Amino acid sequence: MTASYLRAAFADSVDVTVVESRRIGTIGVGEATFSTVRHFFDYLGLSEADWMPECNGTYKLAVRLEDWRAPGTYFYHPFERMRVVDGVPLTDWWQKVGGTGRFDRDCFLIPWLCDAKASPRYLDHRLFEQDFEDDPDRPLYRTTLAEQNTQFPYAYHFDASLLADFLCRHAVERGVRRIVDDVVDAPLDERGWIDRLVTREHGDLTADLYVDCSGFRSRLLGDALAEPFRSFQDALPNDRAVALRVPVDTAVRGIRPCTTATAQDAGWIWTIPLYDRIGTGYVYASDYCGPEEAERALRDFVGPDAADLEANHIRMRIGRSERAWVNNCVGIGLSAGFVEPLQSTGIFLIQHAIEQLVRYFPGTGRDPVLRGTYNLSTARAIEGVREFLILHYRGAARTDNDYWRDAKRRAVPDDMAARLEQWGSKLPDNDTTYPYYHAFEPYSYVCMALGLGGIPLRHPPALDLFDARPARVELARVREQARKLVDTLPSQAEYLSGLHR
Ligand SMILES: Cc1cc2nc3c(=O)[nH]c(=O)nc-3n(C[C@H](O)[C@H](O)[C@H](O)COP(=O)(O)OP(=O)(O)OC[C@H]3O[C@@H](n4cnc5c(N)ncnc54)[C@H](O)[C@@H]3O)c2cc1C
């Protein structure tokens, strides 16, 4: 991602070389994305028809959270902003006037599409939301996250290995040099900057800037530069995962256009529907569950389809490097930091880091202020994500074992305790959520607070003084629009069978 983006941004002004090991593979997970990812593909000039069929891509309109409130319950966190009536978010009104009991289906359209396994596009490729229709006069090409005033209504699922291959070919075709070799050493010069990379077969390599994309190994940032790592595990204890790739017949089963996160005894299981298979895995805390027990739980969850499949056990390093950019080295991806994949933010954080790197690119200078600003921005983004994820455990109504009870007792980061208290009096809004850019807007926090069921909530007292009729009209409009969409949109499996042909 980094190499192809730098090439798209700077063309021939910057030479980019990727060194990747044949011996050490990529992590092979990371198949669900956040709605901002669309801007990454657009920046590279890639249309969905270019890459989706090659990477078994599907659409993701939401995250479906199952069993977080209690077994058998579910709700959606959609990529859909909240409607507002008389200056008040519809979910605040919903608390006052009630509805069917399902805030997500009462206030948003996307949950209906997910339940119906619908495609966000009609067979003629029109998007269900006209506001976001691809506009040939205003293509998204070369816009960045910071320029986005809209909430794009979907993200993607894809096969991580196929996408890595696809982007590699794309980058090489556009002039990125690729060296398949192992970096075995990265000596520092007298100032403590990386002097060169020593490779097994290609000798020494030198560059003005080194981007460490070596995954959890953090070969340059962590090993060579010894940048301290700040663990988030006191607040987010999940540190392991076990994953399976499960072949399924999507034409028979259908493709729900969302990632599902199903709460378990010591974490949660992801289910990511791709075009030809399902990616699934159990993210768990090793303090509460061993690897064999986790694998057994995952196999039981998947059922007979998992019988002969090999499981991939992964240790996760949760937290961030003190600084992501140190001297002449920038860590991007797992090498610089990671929070567990609940809400699929790994690739978002990479995309954000790449964009910030382009924005603060050093050129031929060595301005420490640019590095400092980059570090501030990327640290804030991951810390915001951390806060949003803590809410999932803190806010879940489940208290049926030590794992879920301890989640309520864990210390939360500075300021979050005050915010948790504020949400009891009024659903989260701009003034009461993490204040720096981290992709999640107040409506996401609202969905969690309402769906998880563990935070006492009430409607703002001011609503008792308002006329509630316009809100009831809007709630009825949501229902009517949703029914029309479900009746007219094709299923995701049907739409994709055309695209993947
Ligand atoms: C369990 C789990 C689930 C996840 N799910 C999601 C998700 O659903 N959505 C999401 O957005 N993110 C997810 N992520 C995060 C996502 O997987 C990563 O952010 C993404 O894959 C990027 O990884 P990376 O490039 O940093 O590291 P890797 O994929 O590990 O790649 C490391 C690269 O460095 C190379 N390398 C390492 N050492 C050397 C060396 N010495 N010499 C040469 N080359 C070397 C390797 O060959 C490899 O190419 C998940 C992560 C985990 C752990």
Coordinates of C-alpha atoms and ligand atoms in Angstrom, one line a residue:
M1 CA 0.0 0.0 0.0
T2 CA 2.7 2.4 1.0
A3 CA 4.9 1.9 -2.1
S4 CA 2.0 2.2 -4.6
Y5 CA 0.6 5.3 -2.8
L6 CA 4.0 7.1 -2.7
R7 CA 4.4 6.3 -6.4
A8 CA 0.9 7.7 -7.2
A9 CA 1.7 10.8 -5.2
F10 CA 5.2 11.7 -6.3
A11 CA 5.6 9.7 -9.6
D12 CA 9.2 9.9 -10.8
S13 CA 10.2 12.6 -8.3
V14 CA 10.8 9.8 -5.7
D15 CA 12.4 6.4 -6.3
V16 CA 10.7 3.7 -4.2
T17 CA 12.2 0.2 -3.6
V18 CA 10.4 -2.5 -1.7
V19 CA 12.4 -5.2 0.0
E20 CA 10.3 -8.2 1.0
S21 CA 11.2 -11.6 2.3
R22 CA 10.2 -14.8 0.6
R23 CA 11.0 -16.7 3.8
I24 CA 8.8 -14.4 6.0
G25 CA 5.3 -14.2 4.7
T26 CA 2.7 -11.4 5.2
I27 CA 0.5 -11.9 8.2
G28 CA -2.3 -13.1 5.8
V29 CA -5.2 -11.6 7.8
G30 CA -6.7 -8.1 7.5
E31 CA -9.6 -8.7 5.1
A32 CA -12.2 -6.2 6.3
T33 CA -11.8 -2.5 5.8
F34 CA -13.2 0.8 6.9
S35 CA -15.3 3.0 4.6
T36 CA -12.4 5.4 4.0
V37 CA -10.5 2.7 2.0
R38 CA -12.4 3.7 -1.1
H39 CA -10.2 6.9 -1.2
F40 CA -7.1 4.7 -1.3
F41 CA -8.1 2.9 -4.4
D42 CA -9.3 6.1 -6.0
Y43 CA -6.0 7.7 -5.3
L44 CA -4.3 4.9 -7.2
G45 CA -6.8 5.3 -10.1
L46 CA -8.2 1.8 -9.5
S47 CA -11.9 1.1 -10.2
E48 CA -13.8 -1.7 -8.4
A49 CA -13.9 -3.6 -11.7
D50 CA -10.0 -3.4 -11.8
W51 CA -9.3 -5.0 -8.5
M52 CA -12.4 -6.6 -6.8
P53 CA -12.6 -9.7 -9.1
E54 CA -8.9 -10.4 -8.7
C55 CA -9.0 -10.2 -4.9
N56 CA -12.4 -11.9 -4.3
G57 CA -13.7 -8.5 -3.1
T58 CA -17.1 -8.0 -1.6
Y59 CA -18.9 -5.0 -0.1
K60 CA -19.1 -4.2 3.5
L61 CA -21.8 -1.8 4.7
A62 CA -21.6 -2.3 8.4
V63 CA -20.2 -4.3 11.3
R64 CA -22.8 -6.6 12.8
L65 CA -22.2 -7.2 16.5
E66 CA -23.7 -10.4 17.8
D67 CA -24.1 -11.5 21.4
W68 CA -22.4 -8.4 23.0
R69 CA -25.6 -7.4 24.9
A70 CA -26.8 -11.0 25.6
P71 CA -26.7 -14.3 23.7
G72 CA -29.0 -14.2 20.6
T73 CA -29.0 -10.4 20.2
Y74 CA -27.4 -8.4 17.4
F75 CA -27.2 -4.9 16.1
Y76 CA -25.4 -3.0 13.3
H77 CA -22.8 -0.2 13.3
P78 CA -23.5 1.0 9.7
F79 CA -21.4 3.3 7.5
E80 CA -24.3 5.8 7.5
R81 CA -24.5 9.1 9.2
M82 CA -27.3 9.9 11.6
R83 CA -30.3 11.9 10.4
V84 CA -31.1 15.0 12.3
V85 CA -34.6 16.4 13.1
D86 CA -35.0 19.9 14.5
G87 CA -31.3 20.0 15.2
V88 CA -31.5 16.8 17.3
P89 CA -30.0 13.5 16.1
L90 CA -32.6 10.9 15.3
T91 CA -31.3 8.5 17.8
D92 CA -31.9 11.0 20.6
W93 CA -35.5 11.3 19.4
W94 CA -35.6 7.5 19.2
Q95 CA -34.8 7.3 22.8
K96 CA -37.8 9.5 23.6
V97 CA -40.5 8.3 21.2
G98 CA -39.4 4.7 21.0
G99 CA -39.8 2.5 17.9
T100 CA -39.6 -1.2 17.3
G101 CA -36.9 -1.6 19.9
R102 CA -34.2 -1.9 17.2
F103 CA -32.5 1.5 17.1
D104 CA -30.4 0.5 14.1
R105 CA -33.3 -0.5 11.9
D106 CA -35.5 2.3 13.1
C107 CA -32.9 5.1 12.5
F108 CA -30.7 3.8 9.6
L109 CA -31.2 2.2 6.1
I110 CA -28.1 0.0 6.0
P111 CA -29.1 -2.5 8.7
W112 CA -32.1 -3.5 6.5
L113 CA -29.7 -4.1 3.5
C114 CA -27.5 -6.2 5.7
D115 CA -30.4 -8.3 7.0
A116 CA -31.5 -8.8 3.4
K117 CA -28.0 -9.6 2.1
A118 CA -28.5 -6.9 -0.5
S119 CA -25.9 -5.3 -2.7
P120 CA -25.3 -1.5 -2.3
R121 CA -25.4 -1.3 -6.1
Y122 CA -28.1 -2.0 -8.6
L123 CA -27.3 -4.3 -11.5
D124 CA -26.6 -1.2 -13.7
H125 CA -24.0 -0.2 -11.0
R126 CA -26.0 2.7 -9.6
L127 CA -25.4 3.1 -5.9
F128 CA -28.4 2.9 -3.5
E129 CA -27.5 6.3 -2.0
Q130 CA -27.7 8.9 -4.8
D131 CA -25.8 11.4 -2.8
F132 CA -22.6 9.3 -3.2
E133 CA -23.1 8.3 -6.8
D134 CA -19.9 8.3 -8.7
D135 CA -19.8 11.6 -10.4
P136 CA -17.6 11.7 -13.6
D137 CA -17.2 15.4 -13.2
R138 CA -16.0 15.1 -9.6
P139 CA -14.1 11.8 -9.3
L140 CA -12.7 11.0 -5.9
Y141 CA -9.3 10.5 -7.5
R142 CA -6.5 12.0 -5.4
T143 CA -8.6 13.1 -2.5
T144 CA -7.5 12.3 1.0
L145 CA -9.3 11.4 4.2
A146 CA -8.8 14.9 5.5
E147 CA -10.8 16.3 2.6
Q148 CA -13.8 14.1 3.1
N149 CA -16.9 15.7 4.3
T150 CA -19.1 12.7 3.5
Q151 CA -19.5 9.3 5.0
F152 CA -19.0 6.9 2.1
P153 CA -21.7 4.1 2.6
Y154 CA -19.5 1.1 2.2
A155 CA -16.0 -0.4 2.6
Y156 CA -14.7 -3.7 1.2
H157 CA -13.8 -7.2 2.2
F158 CA -10.9 -8.8 0.2
D159 CA -8.5 -11.7 0.3
A160 CA -5.4 -10.1 2.0
S161 CA -2.9 -12.3 0.2
L162 CA -4.5 -11.6 -3.2
L163 CA -4.6 -7.9 -2.6
A164 CA -1.0 -7.9 -1.6
D165 CA -0.1 -9.6 -4.9
F166 CA -2.3 -7.3 -6.8
L167 CA -0.8 -4.1 -5.3
C168 CA 2.7 -5.5 -5.8
R169 CA 2.1 -6.0 -9.5
H170 CA 0.4 -2.6 -9.7
A171 CA 3.4 -0.9 -8.0
V172 CA 6.0 -2.6 -10.0
E173 CA 4.3 -1.8 -13.3
R174 CA 4.4 1.9 -12.3
G175 CA 8.1 1.9 -11.5
V176 CA 8.5 0.6 -8.0
R177 CA 11.6 -1.6 -7.7
R178 CA 11.0 -4.9 -5.9
I179 CA 13.8 -6.9 -4.2
V180 CA 12.9 -10.3 -2.8
D181 CA 15.4 -10.8 0.0
D182 CA 15.9 -10.7 3.7
V183 CA 17.1 -7.6 5.6
V184 CA 19.5 -9.1 8.1
D185 CA 20.9 -6.0 9.7
A186 CA 20.3 -2.2 9.8
P187 CA 23.4 -0.6 11.2
L188 CA 23.1 3.0 12.6
D189 CA 25.5 5.9 11.8
E190 CA 27.2 8.0 14.5
R191 CA 24.0 10.1 14.9
G192 CA 21.8 7.1 15.5
W193 CA 20.2 7.2 12.1
I194 CA 19.8 4.2 9.8
D195 CA 23.0 4.0 7.8
R196 CA 22.0 1.2 5.4
L197 CA 20.1 -2.1 5.1
V198 CA 22.2 -5.2 4.9
T199 CA 20.5 -7.9 2.9
R200 CA 21.2 -11.6 2.6
E201 CA 21.8 -11.7 -1.2
H202 CA 21.7 -8.1 -2.5
G203 CA 24.4 -6.6 -0.4
D204 CA 23.9 -3.1 1.2
L205 CA 21.0 -0.8 0.3
T206 CA 20.9 2.8 1.1
A207 CA 18.1 5.4 1.0
D208 CA 17.1 8.9 2.2
L209 CA 14.1 7.5 4.0
Y210 CA 13.4 4.0 5.3
V211 CA 9.8 2.9 5.7
D212 CA 9.5 0.0 8.1
C213 CA 6.6 -2.2 6.9
S214 CA 8.0 -5.4 8.5
G215 CA 4.9 -6.2 10.5
F216 CA 5.0 -7.2 14.2
R217 CA 8.8 -7.8 13.9
S218 CA 9.3 -4.1 13.6
R219 CA 12.8 -4.8 12.2
L220 CA 13.9 -1.1 11.9
L221 CA 11.8 0.9 14.3
G222 CA 11.8 -1.6 17.1
D223 CA 15.0 -3.6 16.6
A224 CA 17.5 -1.3 15.0
L225 CA 16.3 2.0 16.5
A226 CA 15.0 0.5 19.7
E227 CA 12.1 2.9 19.9
P228 CA 10.1 2.1 23.1
F229 CA 6.7 0.5 22.7
R230 CA 3.6 1.6 24.6
S231 CA 1.4 -1.3 25.3
F232 CA -2.4 -0.8 25.4
Q233 CA -2.9 -4.1 27.0
D234 CA -3.9 -2.8 30.3
A235 CA -7.1 -1.5 28.6
L236 CA -7.4 -4.0 25.7
P237 CA -6.2 -7.4 26.9
N238 CA -6.8 -9.5 23.7
D239 CA -3.4 -10.5 22.6
R240 CA -3.9 -13.6 20.4
A241 CA -5.9 -14.8 17.5
V242 CA -6.5 -18.0 15.7
A243 CA -7.8 -17.8 12.1
L244 CA -9.3 -20.1 9.4
R245 CA -10.0 -19.7 5.7
V246 CA -13.3 -21.5 5.1
P247 CA -14.4 -22.3 1.5
V248 CA -18.1 -21.7 1.0
D249 CA -20.6 -21.7 -1.9
T250 CA -21.6 -18.1 -1.9
A251 CA -24.3 -18.5 -4.5
V252 CA -26.1 -20.9 -2.1
R253 CA -25.3 -19.2 1.1
G254 CA -25.6 -15.6 0.0
I255 CA -23.1 -12.8 1.0
R256 CA -24.1 -10.6 3.9
P257 CA -22.6 -7.2 3.1
C258 CA -21.1 -6.7 6.5
T259 CA -18.4 -8.0 8.9
T260 CA -19.8 -9.9 11.8
A261 CA -18.1 -9.7 15.3
T262 CA -19.6 -12.4 17.6
A263 CA -18.8 -12.0 21.3
Q264 CA -17.3 -15.1 22.9
D265 CA -16.2 -16.2 26.4
A266 CA -12.7 -14.6 26.1
G267 CA -13.0 -12.2 23.1
W268 CA -14.9 -12.3 19.8
I269 CA -15.0 -14.1 16.5
W270 CA -14.8 -12.3 13.2
T271 CA -16.7 -13.5 10.1
I272 CA -15.7 -11.9 6.9
P273 CA -17.6 -13.0 3.8
L274 CA -15.4 -12.9 0.6
Y275 CA -16.6 -13.9 -2.8
D276 CA -15.4 -17.5 -2.6
R277 CA -14.8 -18.2 1.0
I278 CA -15.2 -16.9 4.6
G279 CA -12.3 -15.5 6.6
T280 CA -12.9 -16.1 10.3
G281 CA -10.9 -16.0 13.5
Y282 CA -11.1 -15.8 17.2
V283 CA -9.4 -12.8 18.9
Y284 CA -8.9 -13.6 22.5
A285 CA -7.0 -12.8 25.7
S286 CA -4.4 -15.3 26.6
D287 CA -5.0 -14.5 30.3
Y288 CA -8.4 -16.0 30.0
C289 CA -8.1 -18.7 27.3
G290 CA -5.4 -21.0 25.9
P291 CA -4.7 -21.5 22.2
E292 CA -6.2 -25.1 22.1
E293 CA -9.4 -23.9 23.8
A294 CA -9.6 -20.9 21.4
E295 CA -9.2 -23.1 18.3
R296 CA -11.8 -25.5 19.6
A297 CA -14.3 -22.6 20.2
L298 CA -13.6 -21.3 16.6
R299 CA -14.1 -24.8 15.1
D300 CA -17.3 -25.3 17.0
F301 CA -18.5 -21.9 15.8
V302 CA -17.8 -22.6 12.2
G303 CA -19.1 -26.2 12.3
P304 CA -18.3 -29.1 9.8
D305 CA -16.9 -26.7 7.2
A306 CA -13.9 -26.2 9.4
A307 CA -13.1 -29.9 9.8
D308 CA -9.9 -30.3 7.7
L309 CA -8.7 -26.8 7.6
E310 CA -5.4 -25.7 9.1
A311 CA -5.6 -23.0 11.8
N312 CA -3.3 -20.0 11.8
H313 CA -2.3 -19.0 15.4
I314 CA -1.2 -15.4 15.7
R315 CA 0.3 -13.4 18.6
M316 CA -0.7 -9.7 18.6
R317 CA 1.4 -6.8 19.9
I318 CA -1.2 -4.3 21.0
G319 CA -0.1 -0.7 21.4
R320 CA 2.1 1.8 19.5
S321 CA 5.7 2.8 19.2
E322 CA 6.4 5.9 21.3
R323 CA 7.2 7.6 18.0
A324 CA 6.3 6.1 14.5
W325 CA 8.8 8.3 12.7
V326 CA 12.3 8.3 14.2
N327 CA 15.2 10.1 12.4
N328 CA 15.2 8.7 8.8
C329 CA 12.8 5.8 9.5
V330 CA 8.9 5.7 9.5
G331 CA 7.1 2.6 10.7
I332 CA 3.8 2.0 8.9
G333 CA 1.5 -0.9 9.7
L334 CA 2.0 -3.4 12.5
S335 CA 5.6 -2.4 12.9
A336 CA 4.4 1.0 14.4
G337 CA 1.3 -0.1 16.2
F338 CA -1.9 -2.1 16.2
V339 CA -5.1 -2.4 18.1
E340 CA -7.2 -5.5 17.8
P341 CA -9.1 -5.8 14.6
L342 CA -12.6 -5.2 16.1
Q343 CA -14.0 -2.5 13.7
S344 CA -11.3 -3.2 11.1
T345 CA -9.0 -0.3 11.7
G346 CA -5.6 -1.9 10.8
I347 CA -5.7 -0.9 7.2
F348 CA -7.4 2.4 8.0
L349 CA -4.4 3.3 10.2
I350 CA -2.0 2.3 7.5
Q351 CA -3.9 4.5 4.9
H352 CA -4.0 7.4 7.4
A353 CA -0.3 7.0 8.1
I354 CA 0.6 6.9 4.4
E355 CA -1.4 10.1 3.7
Q356 CA 0.3 11.8 6.6
L357 CA 3.6 10.7 5.3
V358 CA 2.8 12.3 2.0
R359 CA 1.7 15.4 3.7
Y360 CA 4.8 15.7 5.9
F361 CA 7.2 14.2 3.4
P362 CA 10.7 15.5 4.3
G363 CA 11.9 16.1 0.7
T364 CA 15.6 16.7 0.9
G365 CA 15.4 18.4 4.3
R366 CA 15.4 16.9 7.7
D367 CA 12.8 19.1 9.5
P368 CA 12.1 17.7 12.9
V369 CA 8.9 19.6 13.1
L370 CA 7.4 17.7 10.2
R371 CA 8.4 14.4 11.9
G372 CA 6.9 15.6 15.2
T373 CA 3.6 16.6 13.6
Y374 CA 3.4 13.3 11.8
N375 CA 4.0 11.5 15.1
L376 CA 1.3 13.5 16.9
S377 CA -1.3 12.9 14.1
T378 CA -0.7 9.1 13.9
A379 CA -0.5 8.7 17.7
R380 CA -3.8 10.5 18.1
A381 CA -5.5 8.4 15.4
I382 CA -4.5 5.0 17.1
E383 CA -5.3 6.3 20.6
G384 CA -8.8 7.4 19.3
V385 CA -9.4 4.0 17.9
R386 CA -8.2 2.5 21.3
E387 CA -10.9 4.6 23.1
F388 CA -13.6 3.5 20.6
L389 CA -12.7 -0.1 21.1
I390 CA -12.6 0.1 24.9
L391 CA -16.2 1.3 24.7
H392 CA -17.2 -2.1 23.2
Y393 CA -16.1 -4.0 26.3
R394 CA -17.0 -1.4 28.8
G395 CA -20.4 -0.8 27.3
A396 CA -21.3 -4.5 26.6
A397 CA -24.1 -5.6 28.9
R398 CA -22.5 -9.1 29.2
T399 CA -21.1 -9.8 32.7
D400 CA -21.4 -13.6 32.5
N401 CA -17.8 -14.5 33.3
D402 CA -14.5 -13.0 34.6
Y403 CA -13.5 -11.8 31.1
W404 CA -16.6 -9.7 30.7
R405 CA -16.8 -8.6 34.4
D406 CA -13.1 -7.6 34.4
A407 CA -13.7 -5.5 31.3
K408 CA -15.9 -3.2 33.4
R409 CA -13.3 -2.7 36.1
R410 CA -10.3 -2.0 33.9
A411 CA -8.8 1.6 34.0
V412 CA -9.7 3.7 31.0
P413 CA -7.4 6.3 29.4
D414 CA -7.4 9.9 30.8
D415 CA -10.5 11.8 29.8
M416 CA -12.5 8.7 28.8
A417 CA -13.8 8.3 32.3
A418 CA -15.4 11.7 32.1
R419 CA -16.8 11.0 28.7
L420 CA -18.4 7.7 29.9
E421 CA -20.2 9.7 32.6
Q422 CA -21.3 12.3 30.1
W423 CA -22.8 9.6 27.8
G424 CA -25.1 8.6 30.7
S425 CA -26.8 12.0 30.5
K426 CA -26.8 12.5 26.7
L427 CA -25.8 10.2 23.9
P428 CA -22.2 10.9 22.6
D429 CA -21.8 14.0 20.4
N430 CA -19.0 16.2 19.0
D431 CA -18.3 17.7 22.4
T432 CA -18.2 14.4 24.3
T433 CA -16.2 12.1 22.0
Y434 CA -12.4 11.8 21.5
P435 CA -11.5 15.1 19.9
Y436 CA -8.9 14.2 17.3
Y437 CA -9.3 12.5 13.9
H438 CA -9.5 8.7 14.3
A439 CA -12.2 7.9 11.6
F440 CA -15.0 7.3 14.1
E441 CA -17.6 10.0 14.3
P442 CA -20.0 10.6 17.2
Y443 CA -22.7 8.6 15.5
S444 CA -20.5 5.5 15.7
Y445 CA -20.2 6.0 19.5
V446 CA -24.0 6.4 19.6
C447 CA -24.5 3.1 17.8
M448 CA -22.3 1.3 20.3
A449 CA -23.9 3.0 23.4
L450 CA -27.4 2.0 22.2
G451 CA -26.5 -1.4 20.9
L452 CA -24.2 -2.8 23.6
G453 CA -26.8 -2.1 26.3
G454 CA -24.5 -1.8 29.3
I455 CA -24.4 2.0 29.7
P456 CA -27.4 3.5 31.4
L457 CA -28.8 6.0 28.9
R458 CA -31.6 8.5 28.8
H459 CA -33.0 11.0 26.3
P460 CA -32.1 14.7 26.7
P461 CA -34.7 16.4 29.0
A462 CA -35.1 19.2 26.4
L463 CA -36.9 16.7 24.1
D464 CA -39.8 16.7 26.5
L465 CA -40.4 20.3 25.6
F466 CA -40.3 19.8 21.8
D467 CA -43.0 18.7 19.4
A468 CA -42.1 15.1 18.6
R469 CA -44.2 14.7 15.5
P470 CA -41.5 15.5 12.9
A471 CA -39.3 12.9 14.5
R472 CA -42.1 10.3 14.1
V473 CA -42.5 11.3 10.5
E474 CA -38.7 10.8 9.9
L475 CA -38.7 7.4 11.6
A476 CA -41.6 6.3 9.3
R477 CA -39.6 7.7 6.3
V478 CA -36.7 5.5 7.2
R479 CA -38.9 2.4 7.3
E480 CA -40.5 3.3 4.0
Q481 CA -37.2 4.0 2.2
A482 CA -35.6 0.9 3.6
R483 CA -38.5 -1.3 2.4
K484 CA -38.3 0.2 -1.1
L485 CA -34.5 -0.5 -1.2
V486 CA -34.8 -4.1 0.0
D487 CA -37.5 -4.7 -2.7
T488 CA -35.5 -3.3 -5.5
L489 CA -31.8 -3.9 -4.9
P490 CA -30.3 -7.2 -6.1
S491 CA -28.6 -9.5 -3.6
Q492 CA -24.9 -9.0 -3.1
A493 CA -24.2 -12.5 -4.5
E494 CA -26.2 -11.7 -7.7
Y495 CA -24.5 -8.3 -8.2
L496 CA -21.0 -9.7 -7.7
S497 CA -21.6 -12.7 -10.0
G498 CA -21.7 -10.0 -12.7
L499 CA -18.7 -8.1 -11.6
H500 CA -16.5 -11.2 -11.0
R501 CA -17.4 -12.8 -14.3
Ligands
LIG1 C1 -5.6 -11.3 13.8 C2 -5.6 -10.1 13.0 C3 -6.7 -9.7 12.2 C4 -6.6 -8.5 11.5 N1 -7.8 -8.2 10.8 C5 -7.8 -7.0 10.2 C6 -8.9 -6.5 9.5 O1 -9.9 -7.2 9.4 N2 -8.9 -5.3 8.9 C7 -7.8 -4.5 9.0 O2 -7.9 -3.4 8.4 N3 -6.7 -4.9 9.5 C8 -6.6 -6.1 10.2 N4 -5.5 -6.5 10.7 C9 -4.3 -5.7 10.6 C10 -3.7 -6.1 9.2 O3 -3.5 -7.4 9.1 C11 -2.4 -5.4 9.0 O4 -2.5 -4.1 9.4 C12 -1.9 -5.5 7.6 O5 -2.0 -6.8 7.1 C13 -0.6 -4.9 7.4 O6 0.4 -5.7 7.8 P1 1.9 -5.3 7.7 O7 2.2 -4.9 6.3 O8 2.2 -4.2 8.8 O9 2.7 -6.6 8.2 P2 2.7 -8.0 7.4 O10 1.5 -8.4 6.7 O11 3.2 -9.0 8.5 O12 3.9 -7.9 6.4 C14 5.3 -7.8 6.8 C15 6.2 -7.8 5.6 O13 7.5 -7.6 6.0 C16 8.3 -8.5 5.4 N5 9.5 -8.7 6.3 C17 9.5 -8.9 7.6 N6 10.7 -9.0 8.0 C18 11.6 -8.9 7.0 C19 13.0 -8.9 6.8 N7 13.8 -9.1 7.8 N8 13.4 -8.8 5.5 C20 12.6 -8.6 4.5 N9 11.3 -8.5 4.6 C21 10.8 -8.7 5.8 C22 7.5 -9.7 5.2 O14 8.0 -10.5 4.1 C23 6.2 -9.2 4.8 O15 6.1 -8.9 3.5 C24 -5.5 -7.7 11.5 C25 -4.4 -8.1 12.2 C26 -4.4 -9.3 12.9 C27 -3.2 -9.6 13.7

